[in-house]
Structure formats: C-alpha cells, structure tokens
Amino acid sequence: MKKIKIIILLSYCLLGLCTSCSSDEQITKENVPEESLTKVREFLAGEIVLSTKATLNGVDKTLLKSGCPTKFRFNWDETDKRVCEIALLGFTVGKMGMVINFKCNVQVMQLNSWEKDEYKGDGWIKFEGKDGSTFATESTEGITATAKGSSIKGYYNANTHQINFIVDYNMMNVRSECFMQIIDKTRISRYEEELKQFEKELEEYKKEHGLS
C-alpha cells in the first residue's frame, strides 16, 4: 500500500512538472506586448556596435576583458513584426585566420518563468533563431550557404537597452558572445577608431604574455 502511495505521489509530481513546462513553452510563444515590441523595433535597428568575446575551438581569441568592437545589423521583417534578421559582417579577431560573414533570422518572444528569475525587472524580451547563413564577402551577401545547426539566442531590455546574446556558427567550433552591456548607439561613428585601438591593445597583450 505504501509503495502505491509513493507511485501516485511521483505521478502527480511528474504531471505538475510537465504542465509547468508546457505552460512555460506556451508563454514564450505568445506575442510580446505591442508597446514593448514597438520599443524594441525602434531602438534595436540598423547598424549597432557591441563588444564581443570570440572563441575558436574553445580558445578565447579576444583575450582583452573589454572584448572586441563588433558591428551588427538589425533588419526587422515588414510582414511579421516579431522577426528580425541579425547580421554580422566581416568579423575577425587578430590573427584568427578567418573572416565571418553571418546572418540569421530571430523571433522575439516572452521570457519563461525561469528566465524571469534571472532577468529581473520590466522590459525584458528574448530572441532566438537557428540555421542562419554564411557568405564570402559583404558584396556577395545575396549568395549564401545555409549554416545548418547555427543559432542565436539572447536577451534585450526595451527600457534599459541592456543586451546579451551568443552566436554559435556551427563551423570550426566558432562562437561569439556579446556579454551583458548597455547599447551605446554613438559607437557606430567611432567603430574604425575603436577597432584600431583594440587591435593595438591586443598585440601589446600578446607580447606581454608571450603569445603569438
């Protein structure tokens, strides 16, 4: 009899867990409130410079704590307001040995209950996308190859303009992480200057630490 009670109790627990997961999944798929979506589309648009960390085969190629200034482009879909194309053009770090041109469509959605515990406060949305595409150069952007298994997942606050996201290119084990930061849209005018300064400091760091 005792064993039967334990089995029944476990069944209820599992049922509750499944219901909770199903409920969370449904919440994230629901539309983001129109007011928040409008704010996101208005601010998170065009070319924006963000600081990123890049890894190749698990090795940090950025090295500097400040990360590498990286230019992203956010293009919103005119048909589906929740869809945005995030593109990264001509991305490379030091002598990484490769230049990455990548873009991927992401969908904006609400946070689930676990994510709300981590990203506290109003204004947070998340965006996810998979199977982006790569291309040789910016001038050949129309000729793309699907990067099967690639993905973007991130979080953005429409009120504070905080953002963080990870891009997994699913090639040569290359990933880039845009760590938590507040977007400064004036950085686009200083992009070339910031990039030169980064490359200079990166070389100095390598010399100081005996890195090639």
CSV table of C-alpha atoms in Angstrom, one decimal:
chain,number,residue,atom,x,y,z
A,1,MET,CA,0.0,0.0,0.0
A,2,LYS,CA,2.9,2.3,0.9
A,3,LYS,CA,4.5,1.7,-2.5
A,4,ILE,CA,1.3,2.5,-4.3
A,5,LYS,CA,1.1,5.9,-2.4
A,6,ILE,CA,4.7,6.7,-3.4
A,7,ILE,CA,4.0,5.9,-7.1
A,8,ILE,CA,0.8,8.0,-7.0
A,9,LEU,CA,2.7,10.9,-5.4
A,10,LEU,CA,5.5,10.7,-8.0
A,11,SER,CA,3.0,10.6,-10.8
A,12,TYR,CA,1.4,13.8,-9.5
A,13,CYS,CA,4.8,15.5,-9.3
A,14,LEU,CA,5.7,14.5,-12.9
A,15,LEU,CA,2.3,15.7,-14.1
A,16,GLY,CA,2.9,19.0,-12.4
A,17,LEU,CA,6.3,19.3,-13.9
A,18,CYS,CA,5.0,18.5,-17.4
A,19,THR,CA,2.2,21.0,-17.0
A,20,SER,CA,4.6,23.7,-15.8
A,21,CYS,CA,7.0,23.1,-18.8
A,22,SER,CA,4.1,23.1,-21.2
A,23,SER,CA,2.7,26.3,-19.7
A,24,ASP,CA,6.2,28.0,-19.9
A,25,GLU,CA,6.5,27.0,-23.5
A,26,GLN,CA,3.1,28.5,-24.3
A,27,ILE,CA,4.0,31.8,-22.5
A,28,THR,CA,7.2,32.3,-24.6
A,29,LYS,CA,5.3,31.7,-27.8
A,30,GLU,CA,2.7,34.3,-27.0
A,31,ASN,CA,3.1,37.7,-28.6
A,32,VAL,CA,5.3,40.2,-26.8
A,33,PRO,CA,3.1,43.2,-25.7
A,34,GLU,CA,2.7,45.7,-28.6
A,35,GLU,CA,4.2,48.6,-26.5
A,36,SER,CA,7.4,46.6,-25.8
A,37,LEU,CA,7.7,45.3,-29.3
A,38,THR,CA,7.4,48.8,-30.7
A,39,LYS,CA,10.2,50.0,-28.4
A,40,VAL,CA,12.4,47.0,-29.4
A,41,ARG,CA,11.9,47.6,-33.2
A,42,GLU,CA,12.6,51.3,-32.9
A,43,PHE,CA,15.8,51.2,-30.9
A,44,LEU,CA,17.3,47.8,-31.9
A,45,ALA,CA,17.6,48.7,-35.6
A,46,GLY,CA,20.2,49.4,-38.2
A,47,GLU,CA,24.0,49.1,-37.5
A,48,ILE,CA,25.0,48.9,-33.9
A,49,VAL,CA,28.4,48.4,-32.4
A,50,LEU,CA,28.7,45.9,-29.5
A,51,SER,CA,31.6,44.4,-27.6
A,52,THR,CA,32.0,40.7,-28.1
A,53,LYS,CA,34.2,37.8,-27.0
A,54,ALA,CA,35.1,35.2,-29.7
A,55,THR,CA,36.3,31.6,-29.2
A,56,LEU,CA,37.8,29.2,-31.7
A,57,ASN,CA,37.8,25.6,-30.6
A,58,GLY,CA,37.1,26.8,-27.1
A,59,VAL,CA,40.1,29.1,-27.0
A,60,ASP,CA,39.4,32.8,-26.3
A,61,LYS,CA,40.8,34.8,-29.3
A,62,THR,CA,39.6,38.2,-28.0
A,63,LEU,CA,41.8,38.0,-24.9
A,64,LEU,CA,41.1,41.5,-23.7
A,65,LYS,CA,38.5,41.9,-20.9
A,66,SER,CA,36.8,44.7,-22.8
A,67,GLY,CA,36.1,42.4,-25.8
A,68,CYS,CA,36.3,43.3,-29.5
A,69,PRO,CA,34.2,46.1,-31.0
A,70,THR,CA,31.8,44.3,-33.4
A,71,LYS,CA,29.4,45.7,-35.9
A,72,PHE,CA,25.9,44.1,-36.0
A,73,ARG,CA,23.0,45.0,-38.3
A,74,PHE,CA,19.4,44.6,-37.2
A,75,ASN,CA,16.8,44.4,-40.0
A,76,TRP,CA,13.2,43.9,-39.0
A,77,ASP,CA,10.7,42.0,-41.1
A,78,GLU,CA,7.9,44.1,-42.5
A,79,THR,CA,5.4,41.2,-42.6
A,80,ASP,CA,6.0,39.6,-39.2
A,81,LYS,CA,6.8,42.2,-36.6
A,82,ARG,CA,8.4,39.7,-34.3
A,83,VAL,CA,11.1,38.6,-36.8
A,84,CYS,CA,14.4,40.3,-37.1
A,85,GLU,CA,17.5,39.5,-39.2
A,86,ILE,CA,20.7,39.9,-37.2
A,87,ALA,CA,23.8,40.1,-39.4
A,88,LEU,CA,27.5,40.2,-38.6
A,89,LEU,CA,29.7,41.4,-41.4
A,90,GLY,CA,33.5,40.9,-41.8
A,91,PHE,CA,34.0,39.7,-38.3
A,92,THR,CA,37.6,38.6,-37.3
A,93,VAL,CA,39.8,38.9,-34.3
A,94,GLY,CA,43.6,39.5,-34.6
A,95,LYS,CA,45.1,36.5,-36.5
A,96,MET,CA,42.1,34.3,-36.0
A,97,GLY,CA,42.7,33.1,-39.6
A,98,MET,CA,39.1,33.5,-40.8
A,99,VAL,CA,36.6,36.2,-41.5
A,100,ILE,CA,33.0,35.6,-40.6
A,101,ASN,CA,30.0,36.9,-42.6
A,102,PHE,CA,26.8,35.6,-41.0
A,103,LYS,CA,23.2,36.4,-40.7
A,104,CYS,CA,20.2,34.7,-39.0
A,105,ASN,CA,16.5,35.4,-38.5
A,106,VAL,CA,15.4,35.5,-34.9
A,107,GLN,CA,12.0,35.7,-33.4
A,108,VAL,CA,11.2,37.9,-30.4
A,109,MET,CA,9.3,36.2,-27.6
A,110,GLN,CA,8.5,36.5,-23.9
A,111,LEU,CA,10.7,35.0,-21.1
A,112,ASN,CA,9.7,31.8,-19.3
A,113,SER,CA,9.4,31.7,-15.6
A,114,TRP,CA,13.0,30.6,-15.0
A,115,GLU,CA,14.4,33.3,-17.2
A,116,LYS,CA,12.3,35.9,-15.3
A,117,ASP,CA,14.1,34.9,-12.2
A,118,GLU,CA,17.5,35.7,-13.9
A,119,TYR,CA,16.4,38.8,-15.9
A,120,LYS,CA,14.5,40.7,-13.3
A,121,GLY,CA,12.5,43.9,-14.0
A,122,ASP,CA,10.2,45.1,-16.7
A,123,GLY,CA,11.1,45.4,-20.4
A,124,TRP,CA,12.9,42.1,-20.9
A,125,ILE,CA,12.3,40.0,-24.1
A,126,LYS,CA,14.3,37.2,-25.6
A,127,PHE,CA,15.1,36.4,-29.2
A,128,GLU,CA,16.0,33.1,-30.8
A,129,GLY,CA,16.9,31.9,-34.2
A,130,LYS,CA,18.6,28.9,-35.9
A,131,ASP,CA,20.0,27.7,-39.2
A,132,GLY,CA,21.5,31.1,-40.3
A,133,SER,CA,23.6,31.5,-43.4
A,134,THR,CA,27.2,32.5,-44.3
A,135,PHE,CA,28.6,34.3,-47.3
A,136,ALA,CA,32.0,35.2,-48.7
A,137,THR,CA,32.0,39.0,-48.6
A,138,GLU,CA,29.6,41.8,-48.0
A,139,SER,CA,29.4,42.3,-51.7
A,140,THR,CA,28.2,38.7,-52.2
A,141,GLU,CA,25.6,38.8,-49.5
A,142,GLY,CA,23.0,37.6,-51.9
A,143,ILE,CA,24.9,34.3,-52.5
A,144,THR,CA,24.5,32.5,-49.2
A,145,ALA,CA,25.1,29.0,-47.8
A,146,THR,CA,22.9,27.7,-45.0
A,147,ALA,CA,24.8,27.2,-41.8
A,148,LYS,CA,22.9,24.2,-40.5
A,149,GLY,CA,22.9,24.0,-36.8
A,150,SER,CA,24.0,27.6,-36.3
A,151,SER,CA,22.0,29.6,-33.8
A,152,ILE,CA,21.5,32.9,-32.0
A,153,LYS,CA,19.9,33.3,-28.5
A,154,GLY,CA,19.8,36.4,-26.5
A,155,TYR,CA,18.0,38.9,-24.2
A,156,TYR,CA,17.3,42.6,-24.5
A,157,ASN,CA,15.6,45.1,-22.2
A,158,ALA,CA,13.5,47.6,-24.1
A,159,ASN,CA,13.6,50.1,-21.1
A,160,THR,CA,17.3,50.0,-20.2
A,161,HIS,CA,18.8,48.9,-23.6
A,162,GLN,CA,20.8,46.1,-21.9
A,163,ILE,CA,21.6,43.2,-24.2
A,164,ASN,CA,23.5,40.0,-24.3
A,165,PHE,CA,23.5,37.1,-26.7
A,166,ILE,CA,25.5,34.2,-28.1
A,167,VAL,CA,26.1,33.3,-31.7
A,168,ASP,CA,27.0,29.7,-32.5
A,169,TYR,CA,28.2,29.5,-36.1
A,170,ASN,CA,28.4,25.7,-36.0
A,171,MET,CA,31.7,25.8,-38.0
A,172,MET,CA,35.2,25.1,-36.7
A,173,ASN,CA,33.7,25.4,-33.3
A,174,VAL,CA,33.5,29.2,-33.5
A,175,ARG,CA,31.3,31.1,-31.1
A,176,SER,CA,30.9,34.8,-30.3
A,177,GLU,CA,29.4,36.1,-27.1
A,178,CYS,CA,28.0,39.6,-26.7
A,179,PHE,CA,28.2,39.8,-22.9
A,180,MET,CA,25.8,41.9,-20.9
A,181,GLN,CA,26.2,45.6,-21.8
A,182,ILE,CA,24.1,48.8,-22.4
A,183,ILE,CA,23.9,49.7,-26.1
A,184,ASP,CA,25.5,53.0,-27.0
A,185,LYS,CA,24.4,53.9,-30.5
A,186,THR,CA,27.0,56.6,-30.8
A,187,ARG,CA,29.7,53.9,-31.0
A,188,ILE,CA,28.9,53.4,-34.7
A,189,SER,CA,30.6,56.7,-35.5
A,190,ARG,CA,33.8,55.6,-33.6
A,191,TYR,CA,33.8,52.0,-34.9
A,192,GLU,CA,37.0,52.2,-37.0
A,193,GLU,CA,38.8,54.1,-34.3
A,194,GLU,CA,37.7,51.6,-31.6
A,195,LEU,CA,38.7,48.6,-33.8
A,196,LYS,CA,42.3,50.0,-34.4
A,197,GLN,CA,42.7,50.6,-30.7
A,198,PHE,CA,41.5,47.1,-29.9
A,199,GLU,CA,44.0,45.6,-32.4
A,200,LYS,CA,46.8,47.7,-31.0
A,201,GLU,CA,46.0,46.6,-27.4
A,202,LEU,CA,45.6,43.0,-28.5
A,203,GLU,CA,49.1,42.9,-29.9
A,204,GLU,CA,50.5,44.6,-26.8
A,205,TYR,CA,48.8,42.0,-24.6
A,206,LYS,CA,50.2,39.1,-26.7
A,207,LYS,CA,53.7,40.5,-26.4
A,208,GLU,CA,53.4,40.9,-22.7
A,209,HIS,CA,52.2,37.4,-22.2
A,210,GLY,CA,54.4,35.7,-24.8
A,211,LEU,CA,51.6,34.8,-27.1
A,212,SER,CA,51.9,34.5,-30.9
